[in-house]
């Protein structure tokens, strides 16, 4: 579990996403806007963070809201 967590946080964009979500729940669009990168470049890191249990995604209508 610890190795998975550190592995997930070892990539700079994933760590930036965790720092954003630490301030409160964020949608993918909000993460994209805050980091100034394209949506596909956010989706993969969010998937890794979700699979490692660091963030949780909650569907709301057509959006997914991520939180720690």
Coordinates of N, CA, C and O in Angstrom, one line a residue:
X1 N 0.8 -1.2 0.0 CA 0.0 0.0 0.0 C 0.9 1.3 0.0 O 0.6 2.2 -0.8
X2 N 1.9 1.3 0.8 CA 2.7 2.5 0.9 C 3.5 2.7 -0.4 O 3.6 3.8 -0.9
X3 N 4.0 1.6 -1.0 CA 4.8 1.7 -2.2 C 3.8 2.2 -3.3 O 4.3 3.0 -4.1
X4 N 2.6 1.7 -3.4 CA 1.6 2.2 -4.4 C 1.4 3.7 -4.2 O 1.3 4.4 -5.2
X5 N 1.2 4.1 -3.0 CA 0.9 5.5 -2.7 C 2.1 6.4 -3.1 O 1.9 7.4 -3.8
X6 N 3.3 6.0 -2.7 CA 4.5 6.8 -3.1 C 4.7 6.7 -4.6 O 5.1 7.7 -5.2
X7 N 4.5 5.6 -5.2 CA 4.6 5.5 -6.7 C 3.6 6.4 -7.4 O 4.0 7.1 -8.4
X8 N 2.4 6.5 -6.9 CA 1.4 7.4 -7.5 C 1.8 8.9 -7.3 O 1.5 9.7 -8.2
X9 N 2.4 9.2 -6.2 CA 2.7 10.6 -5.9 C 4.1 11.0 -6.5 O 4.5 12.1 -6.5
X10 N 4.8 10.0 -7.1 CA 6.1 10.3 -7.6 C 6.2 11.0 -8.9 O 7.3 11.5 -9.3
X11 N 5.1 11.2 -9.6 CA 5.0 12.0 -10.8 C 4.6 13.4 -10.6 O 3.6 13.6 -9.9
X12 N 5.3 14.4 -11.0 CA 4.9 15.8 -10.7 C 3.5 16.2 -11.0 O 2.9 16.9 -10.2
X13 N 2.9 15.8 -12.1 CA 1.5 16.2 -12.4 C 0.5 15.6 -11.4 O -0.4 16.2 -11.0
X14 N 0.8 14.4 -11.0 CA -0.1 13.7 -10.1 C 0.0 14.4 -8.7 O -1.0 14.6 -8.0
X15 N 1.2 14.8 -8.3 CA 1.4 15.5 -7.1 C 0.7 16.9 -7.1 O 0.0 17.3 -6.2
X16 N 0.7 17.6 -8.3 CA 0.0 18.9 -8.4 C -1.5 18.7 -8.3 O -2.1 19.5 -7.7
X17 N -2.0 17.6 -8.9 CA -3.4 17.3 -8.8 C -3.8 17.1 -7.3 O -4.8 17.6 -6.9
X18 N -3.0 16.3 -6.6 CA -3.3 16.1 -5.2 C -3.3 17.4 -4.4 O -4.2 17.6 -3.6
X19 N -2.4 18.3 -4.7 CA -2.3 19.6 -4.0 C -3.6 20.4 -4.3 O -4.1 21.1 -3.4
X20 N -4.1 20.3 -5.6 CA -5.3 21.1 -5.9 C -6.5 20.5 -5.2 O -7.3 21.2 -4.6
X21 N -6.6 19.2 -5.2 CA -7.8 18.5 -4.6 C -7.7 18.6 -3.1 O -8.8 18.6 -2.4
X22 N -6.6 18.8 -2.5 CA -6.4 19.0 -1.1 C -7.2 20.2 -0.6 O -7.7 20.2 0.5
X23 N -7.3 21.2 -1.5 CA -8.1 22.4 -1.1 C -9.6 22.2 -1.2 O -10.3 23.1 -0.9
X24 N -10.0 21.1 -1.7 CA -11.5 20.9 -1.8 C -11.8 20.1 -3.1 O -10.9 20.0 -4.0
X25 N -12.9 19.5 -3.2 CA -13.3 18.7 -4.3 C -13.2 19.5 -5.6 O -13.5 20.7 -5.6
X26 N -12.7 18.9 -6.7 CA -12.6 19.5 -8.0 C -13.1 18.6 -9.1 O -12.9 17.4 -9.1
X27 N -13.6 19.2 -10.1 CA -14.0 18.5 -11.3 C -12.8 18.4 -12.2 O -11.8 19.1 -12.0
X28 N -12.9 17.5 -13.2 CA -11.8 17.4 -14.2 C -11.5 18.7 -14.8 O -10.4 19.2 -15.0
X29 N -12.6 19.4 -15.2 CA -12.5 20.7 -15.9 C -11.7 21.7 -15.0 O -11.0 22.5 -15.5
X30 N -12.0 21.7 -13.7 CA -11.3 22.6 -12.8 C -9.9 22.3 -12.7 O -9.0 23.2 -12.6
X31 N -9.5 21.0 -12.7 CA -8.1 20.6 -12.6 C -7.4 21.1 -13.9 O -6.3 21.6 -13.9
X32 N -8.1 20.8 -15.1 CA -7.5 21.2 -16.4 C -7.2 22.7 -16.4 O -6.1 23.2 -16.8
X33 N -8.2 23.5 -15.9 CA -8.0 25.0 -16.0 C -6.9 25.4 -15.0 O -6.1 26.3 -15.3
X34 N -6.9 24.8 -13.8 CA -5.9 25.3 -12.8 C -4.5 24.9 -13.3 O -3.6 25.7 -13.0
X35 N -4.3 23.8 -13.9 CA -3.0 23.4 -14.3 C -2.6 23.9 -15.7 O -1.4 23.9 -16.1
X36 N -3.6 24.3 -16.5 CA -3.3 24.9 -17.8 C -2.8 23.8 -18.8 O -2.0 24.1 -19.7
X37 N -3.3 22.6 -18.6 CA -3.0 21.5 -19.6 C -4.3 20.9 -20.1 O -5.4 21.3 -19.7
X38 N -4.1 20.1 -21.1 CA -5.3 19.5 -21.8 C -5.9 18.4 -21.0 O -5.3 17.7 -20.2
X39 N -7.2 18.1 -21.3 CA -7.9 17.1 -20.5 C -7.3 15.7 -20.6 O -7.2 15.1 -19.5
X40 N -6.8 15.2 -21.7 CA -6.2 13.9 -21.7 C -5.0 13.8 -20.8 O -4.7 12.7 -20.3
X41 N -4.3 14.9 -20.6 CA -3.1 14.9 -19.8 C -3.5 14.9 -18.3 O -2.6 14.8 -17.4
X42 N -4.8 15.1 -18.0 CA -5.2 15.1 -16.6 C -5.9 13.8 -16.3 O -5.8 13.3 -15.2
X43 N -6.6 13.2 -17.3 CA -7.3 12.0 -17.1 C -6.5 10.8 -16.6 O -6.9 10.1 -15.7
X44 N -5.4 10.6 -17.2 CA -4.5 9.5 -16.9 C -4.0 9.6 -15.4 O -4.1 8.7 -14.6
X45 N -3.4 10.8 -15.1 CA -3.0 10.9 -13.7 C -4.1 10.8 -12.7 O -3.9 10.2 -11.6
X46 N -5.3 11.2 -13.0 CA -6.4 11.1 -12.1 C -6.8 9.6 -12.0 O -7.2 9.1 -10.9
X47 N -6.7 8.8 -13.0 CA -7.0 7.4 -13.0 C -6.0 6.7 -12.1 O -6.4 5.9 -11.2
X48 N -4.7 7.0 -12.2 CA -3.7 6.4 -11.4 C -3.9 6.8 -9.9 O -3.9 5.9 -9.0
X49 N -4.2 8.0 -9.6 CA -4.5 8.4 -8.2 C -5.8 7.7 -7.7 O -5.8 7.4 -6.5
X50 N -6.7 7.6 -8.5 CA -8.0 6.9 -8.1 C -7.7 5.4 -7.8 O -8.2 4.9 -6.8
X51 N -7.0 4.8 -8.7 CA -6.7 3.3 -8.6 C -5.8 3.1 -7.3 O -5.9 2.0 -6.7
X52 N -5.0 4.0 -6.9 CA -4.1 3.9 -5.8 C -4.9 4.2 -4.5 O -4.3 4.1 -3.4
X53 N -6.1 4.7 -4.6 CA -6.9 5.1 -3.4 C -6.6 6.4 -2.8 O -7.1 6.8 -1.8
X54 N -5.8 7.3 -3.5 CA -5.5 8.6 -3.0 C -6.7 9.6 -3.2 O -7.0 10.4 -2.3
X55 N -7.3 9.5 -4.4 CA -8.5 10.3 -4.6 C -9.7 9.4 -4.9 O -9.5 8.2 -5.3
X56 N -10.9 9.9 -4.7 CA -12.1 9.2 -4.9 C -12.9 10.1 -5.9 O -13.0 11.3 -5.8
X57 N -13.5 9.4 -6.9 CA -14.3 10.1 -7.9 C -15.8 9.9 -7.6 O -16.2 8.8 -7.3
X58 N -16.5 11.0 -7.6 CA -18.0 10.9 -7.4 C -18.7 11.5 -8.6 O -18.5 12.7 -8.9
X59 N -19.5 10.7 -9.3 CA -20.2 11.2 -10.4 C -21.3 12.1 -10.0 O -22.0 11.9 -9.1
X60 N -21.4 13.3 -10.8 CA -22.4 14.2 -10.6 C -22.9 14.6 -12.0 O -22.2 15.4 -12.7
X61 N -24.0 14.1 -12.4 CA -24.6 14.4 -13.7 C -23.5 13.9 -14.7 O -23.2 12.7 -14.7
X62 N -23.0 14.7 -15.6 CA -22.0 14.3 -16.6 C -20.6 14.6 -16.2 O -19.7 14.4 -16.9
X63 N -20.4 15.0 -14.9 CA -19.1 15.3 -14.5 C -18.6 14.3 -13.4 O -19.5 13.7 -12.8
X64 N -17.4 14.3 -13.1 CA -16.8 13.5 -12.0 C -16.1 14.4 -11.1 O -15.2 15.2 -11.6
X65 N -16.4 14.4 -9.9 CA -15.8 15.3 -8.9 C -14.8 14.4 -8.1 O -15.1 13.4 -7.5
X66 N -13.6 14.9 -8.0 CA -12.5 14.2 -7.3 C -12.2 14.9 -6.0 O -12.2 16.1 -5.9
X67 N -12.0 14.0 -5.0 CA -11.6 14.5 -3.6 C -10.7 13.5 -3.0 O -10.6 12.4 -3.4
X68 N -10.0 14.0 -1.9 CA -9.1 13.1 -1.2 C -9.9 12.1 -0.4 O -11.0 12.4 0.1

